[in-house]
Short mmCIF file of C-alpha atoms in Angstrom, two decimals:
data_model
loop_
_atom_site.label_atom_id
_atom_site.label_comp_id
_atom_site.label_asym_id
_atom_site.label_seq_id
_atom_site.Cartn_x
_atom_site.Cartn_y
_atom_site.Cartn_z
CA MET Z 42 7.84 -21.34 8.27
CA LYS Z 43 7.13 -24.50 6.29
CA ILE Z 44 3.86 -26.13 7.32
CA LYS Z 45 4.46 -29.76 8.21
CA SER Z 46 1.50 -30.49 10.47
CA VAL Z 47 -1.82 -28.87 11.36
CA ASN Z 48 -4.15 -30.12 14.07
CA LEU Z 49 -7.39 -28.62 15.39
CA GLU Z 50 -6.41 -29.37 18.96
CA THR Z 51 -8.93 -27.54 21.16
CA VAL Z 52 -12.42 -26.14 20.61
CA CYS Z 53 -13.73 -23.85 23.36
CA GLY Z 54 -17.41 -23.02 23.65
CA ILE Z 55 -19.07 -20.39 25.82
CA THR Z 56 -18.80 -22.51 28.99
CA SER Z 57 -15.41 -24.11 28.23
CA LYS Z 58 -12.25 -23.46 30.20
CA LEU Z 59 -9.42 -22.02 28.13
CA PRO Z 60 -6.51 -24.43 27.57
CA ASP Z 61 -3.32 -23.81 29.52
CA ASN Z 62 -1.08 -23.75 26.44
CA LYS Z 63 2.67 -23.30 26.67
CA MET Z 64 3.33 -22.54 23.00
CA LEU Z 65 2.88 -19.17 21.33
CA GLU Z 66 -0.67 -18.16 20.37
CA ILE Z 67 -1.50 -15.95 17.38
CA ALA Z 68 -5.15 -14.82 17.35
CA PHE Z 69 -7.37 -13.92 14.40
CA ALA Z 70 -10.36 -11.66 15.02
CA GLY Z 71 -12.91 -10.15 12.68
CA ARG Z 72 -16.57 -9.76 11.97
CA SER Z 73 -18.63 -12.56 10.44
CA ASN Z 74 -17.89 -13.33 6.78
CA VAL Z 75 -14.79 -11.11 6.69
CA GLY Z 76 -12.75 -14.08 5.42
CA LYS Z 77 -11.10 -15.31 8.62
CA SER Z 78 -11.32 -19.03 7.80
CA SER Z 79 -10.11 -18.39 4.25
CA LEU Z 80 -7.07 -16.53 5.57
CA ILE Z 81 -6.25 -19.24 8.12
CA ASN Z 82 -6.55 -21.93 5.42
CA ALA Z 83 -4.25 -19.92 3.14
CA LEU Z 84 -1.65 -19.53 5.90
CA MET Z 85 -1.84 -23.25 6.71
CA ASN Z 86 -1.68 -24.28 3.04
CA ARG Z 87 -4.93 -26.15 3.47
CA LYS Z 88 -7.97 -25.76 1.25
CA SER Z 89 -10.70 -26.22 3.80
CA TYR Z 90 -9.27 -27.17 7.20
CA ALA Z 91 -10.83 -24.13 8.85
CA ARG Z 92 -14.46 -24.29 7.79
CA THR Z 93 -15.57 -21.50 5.50
CA SER Z 94 -19.22 -20.63 5.02
CA GLN Z 95 -21.48 -18.20 3.22
CA GLN Z 96 -23.53 -18.09 6.39
CA PRO Z 97 -22.28 -15.41 8.82
CA GLY Z 98 -21.54 -16.51 12.35
CA LYS Z 99 -20.33 -20.01 11.48
CA THR Z 100 -17.40 -19.85 13.91
CA GLN Z 101 -19.12 -19.88 17.29
CA THR Z 102 -16.22 -21.24 19.29
CA ILE Z 103 -12.57 -20.40 19.93
CA ASN Z 104 -10.60 -22.86 17.79
CA PHE Z 105 -6.95 -23.63 18.55
CA TYR Z 106 -4.96 -24.96 15.58
CA ASN Z 107 -1.63 -26.53 16.50
CA ILE Z 108 0.89 -25.60 13.80
CA ASN Z 109 4.00 -27.83 13.52
CA GLU Z 110 3.89 -28.45 17.29
CA MET Z 111 5.42 -24.95 17.51
CA LEU Z 112 2.57 -22.46 17.86
CA TYR Z 113 -1.19 -22.03 17.78
CA PHE Z 114 -3.45 -20.16 15.40
CA VAL Z 115 -6.45 -19.10 17.48
CA ASP Z 116 -9.63 -18.48 15.48
CA LEU Z 117 -11.97 -16.25 17.51
CA PRO Z 118 -15.75 -16.18 16.93
CA GLY Z 119 -16.87 -13.78 14.21
CA TYR Z 120 -18.84 -10.83 15.51
CA GLY Z 121 -21.66 -8.77 14.00
CA PHE Z 122 -24.18 -9.80 11.32
CA ALA Z 123 -24.66 -13.30 12.76
CA LYS Z 124 -28.32 -14.28 13.02
CA VAL Z 125 -28.20 -15.16 16.70
CA SER Z 126 -29.81 -13.74 19.81
CA GLN Z 127 -28.39 -10.69 21.56
CA ASP Z 128 -27.81 -12.90 24.59
CA THR Z 129 -25.54 -15.19 22.53
CA VAL Z 130 -23.73 -12.19 21.05
CA LYS Z 131 -23.01 -10.92 24.57
CA LYS Z 132 -21.71 -14.36 25.59
CA TRP Z 133 -19.41 -14.44 22.55
CA GLY Z 134 -18.17 -10.99 23.53
CA LYS Z 135 -17.42 -12.19 27.06
CA MET Z 136 -15.67 -15.26 25.65
CA ILE Z 137 -13.36 -13.15 23.44
CA ASP Z 138 -12.80 -10.65 26.25
CA ASN Z 139 -11.92 -13.47 28.65
CA TYR Z 140 -9.45 -14.93 26.17
CA LEU Z 141 -7.68 -11.62 25.50
CA GLU Z 142 -7.42 -10.96 29.22
CA ASN Z 143 -6.32 -14.40 30.40
CA SER Z 144 -4.23 -16.10 27.75
CA LYS Z 145 -0.64 -16.25 29.02
CA VAL Z 146 0.91 -17.02 25.63
CA LEU Z 147 -1.01 -14.76 23.24
CA ARG Z 148 1.49 -12.37 21.69
CA MET Z 149 -0.07 -11.18 18.44
CA VAL Z 150 -3.57 -10.35 17.22
CA PHE Z 151 -4.54 -9.98 13.58
CA LEU Z 152 -7.72 -7.95 13.16
CA LEU Z 153 -9.45 -8.58 9.83
CA VAL Z 154 -11.56 -5.94 8.13
CA ASP Z 155 -13.13 -5.94 4.67
CA ILE Z 156 -11.09 -3.52 2.56
CA ARG Z 157 -14.23 -2.47 0.63
CA HIS Z 158 -15.96 -0.99 3.68
CA LYS Z 159 -14.99 1.36 6.48
CA PRO Z 160 -14.67 -0.48 9.81
CA ASN Z 161 -17.93 -0.46 11.75
CA GLN Z 162 -18.59 0.03 15.46
CA ASN Z 163 -17.91 -3.64 16.22
CA ASP Z 164 -14.50 -3.43 14.52
CA ILE Z 165 -13.65 -0.29 16.48
CA GLN Z 166 -14.71 -1.98 19.73
CA MET Z 167 -12.60 -5.05 18.92
CA TYR Z 168 -9.57 -2.91 18.11
CA ASN Z 169 -9.98 -0.96 21.35
CA TRP Z 170 -10.39 -4.19 23.35
CA CYS Z 171 -7.07 -5.44 21.98
CA ILE Z 172 -5.32 -2.16 22.78
CA ASN Z 173 -6.84 -2.21 26.27
CA TYR Z 174 -5.25 -5.62 26.93
CA GLY Z 175 -1.85 -4.50 25.69
CA PHE Z 176 -1.96 -5.81 22.13
CA ASN Z 177 -1.34 -3.64 19.09
CA PRO Z 178 -3.30 -5.53 16.40
CA ILE Z 179 -1.96 -5.85 12.89
CA ILE Z 180 -4.79 -5.06 10.49
CA ILE Z 181 -5.50 -7.39 7.58
CA ALA Z 182 -7.63 -5.81 4.87
CA THR Z 183 -9.32 -8.82 3.26
CA LYS Z 184 -10.90 -9.27 -0.20
CA SER Z 185 -8.33 -6.99 -1.82
CA ASP Z 186 -8.92 -8.74 -5.16
CA LYS Z 187 -12.38 -7.13 -5.28
CA ILE Z 188 -11.09 -3.56 -5.58
CA LYS Z 189 -9.10 -1.67 -8.20
CA ARG Z 190 -5.41 -1.17 -7.45
CA SER Z 191 -5.92 2.60 -7.70
CA GLN Z 192 -8.41 2.47 -4.77
CA LYS Z 193 -6.11 0.63 -2.38
CA ALA Z 194 -4.20 3.54 -0.80
CA LYS Z 195 -7.38 5.53 -0.09
CA LEU Z 196 -9.22 2.55 1.41
CA ILE Z 197 -6.26 1.67 3.65
CA LYS Z 198 -6.15 5.28 4.84
CA ASP Z 199 -9.90 5.11 5.60
CA ILE Z 200 -9.34 1.97 7.69
CA LYS Z 201 -6.50 3.57 9.66
CA ASN Z 202 -8.48 6.75 10.30
CA THR Z 203 -11.71 4.98 11.28
CA LEU Z 204 -9.98 2.62 13.73
CA ASN Z 205 -7.70 5.45 14.90
CA VAL Z 206 -4.79 3.02 14.81
CA VAL Z 207 -1.56 3.45 16.69
CA GLU Z 208 0.97 5.19 14.45
CA GLY Z 209 3.04 2.71 12.46
CA THR Z 210 0.41 -0.05 12.62
CA PRO Z 211 0.69 -2.26 9.51
CA VAL Z 212 -2.38 -2.66 7.32
CA ILE Z 213 -1.85 -5.64 5.00
CA PRO Z 214 -4.14 -6.10 1.99
CA PHE Z 215 -4.93 -9.81 1.55
CA SER Z 216 -6.71 -11.86 -1.08
CA ALA Z 217 -7.79 -15.46 -0.51
CA ILE Z 218 -8.00 -15.79 -4.31
CA ASP Z 219 -4.44 -14.93 -5.34
CA LYS Z 220 -2.89 -15.22 -1.84
CA SER Z 221 -1.38 -11.71 -2.06
CA GLY Z 222 -0.37 -10.55 1.42
CA ARG Z 223 0.18 -14.11 2.68
CA ASP Z 224 3.98 -13.94 2.79
CA GLU Z 225 3.94 -10.58 4.56
CA ILE Z 226 1.58 -11.93 7.22
CA TRP Z 227 3.87 -14.94 7.73
CA GLU Z 228 6.83 -12.58 8.24
CA TYR Z 229 5.04 -11.09 11.27
CA ILE Z 230 4.14 -14.56 12.58
CA ASP Z 231 7.76 -15.74 12.22
CA MET Z 232 8.99 -12.60 13.98
CA SER Z 233 6.54 -13.15 16.84
CA TYR Z 234 7.67 -16.78 17.12
CA GLU Z 235 11.35 -15.79 17.33
CA ASN Z 236 10.57 -13.12 19.96
CA PHE Z 237 8.59 -15.68 21.98
CA LYS Z 238 11.50 -18.13 21.91
CA GLU Z 239 13.83 -15.42 23.20
CA GLU Z 240 11.33 -14.60 25.93
CA LEU Z 241 11.34 -18.22 27.10
CA GLN Z 242 15.13 -18.37 27.12
CA GLU Z 243 15.30 -15.29 29.35
CA GLU Z 244 12.98 -16.81 31.98
#
């Protein structure tokens, strides 16, 4: 898909009502500082449209990016590590949970994990949440430029085993530096978009 237009259309806070979108939604989940904004910027061909930060917990809202008036990228709040109160963390959790349960047009979730580290308890919980709501997340292993090529297969296996992923689940190494993995991720987005169009035609 060629990116012609990008618009941050809706920003939902803890007390906001979710938008009643009609176009396909693709969600991006991951713990704080895993590289979610960098990935979204790379997919949108924008340098800094989604705000990146060295400070964990910068994304504290659900952000809906309208792509080409065709679909939405949905940036979920980063979890873990953020220097916020436990009460706020619980509210973020409820906000994500509410979105996964109630969005009518969400069809694909990308779960981002740092390829250098085994997924932690928060990652496992997020993966299980997605499965519970009928989504089979595609795993994106970020920061792949920071490891040796010879380490990649073992680290991907560790991610799959730790999350106990559904057999056949893709794990895509991605680097925001050299953009490796970007095209493969877009293939899944395009496929989801085509499936969604067919779904609408059948209604």
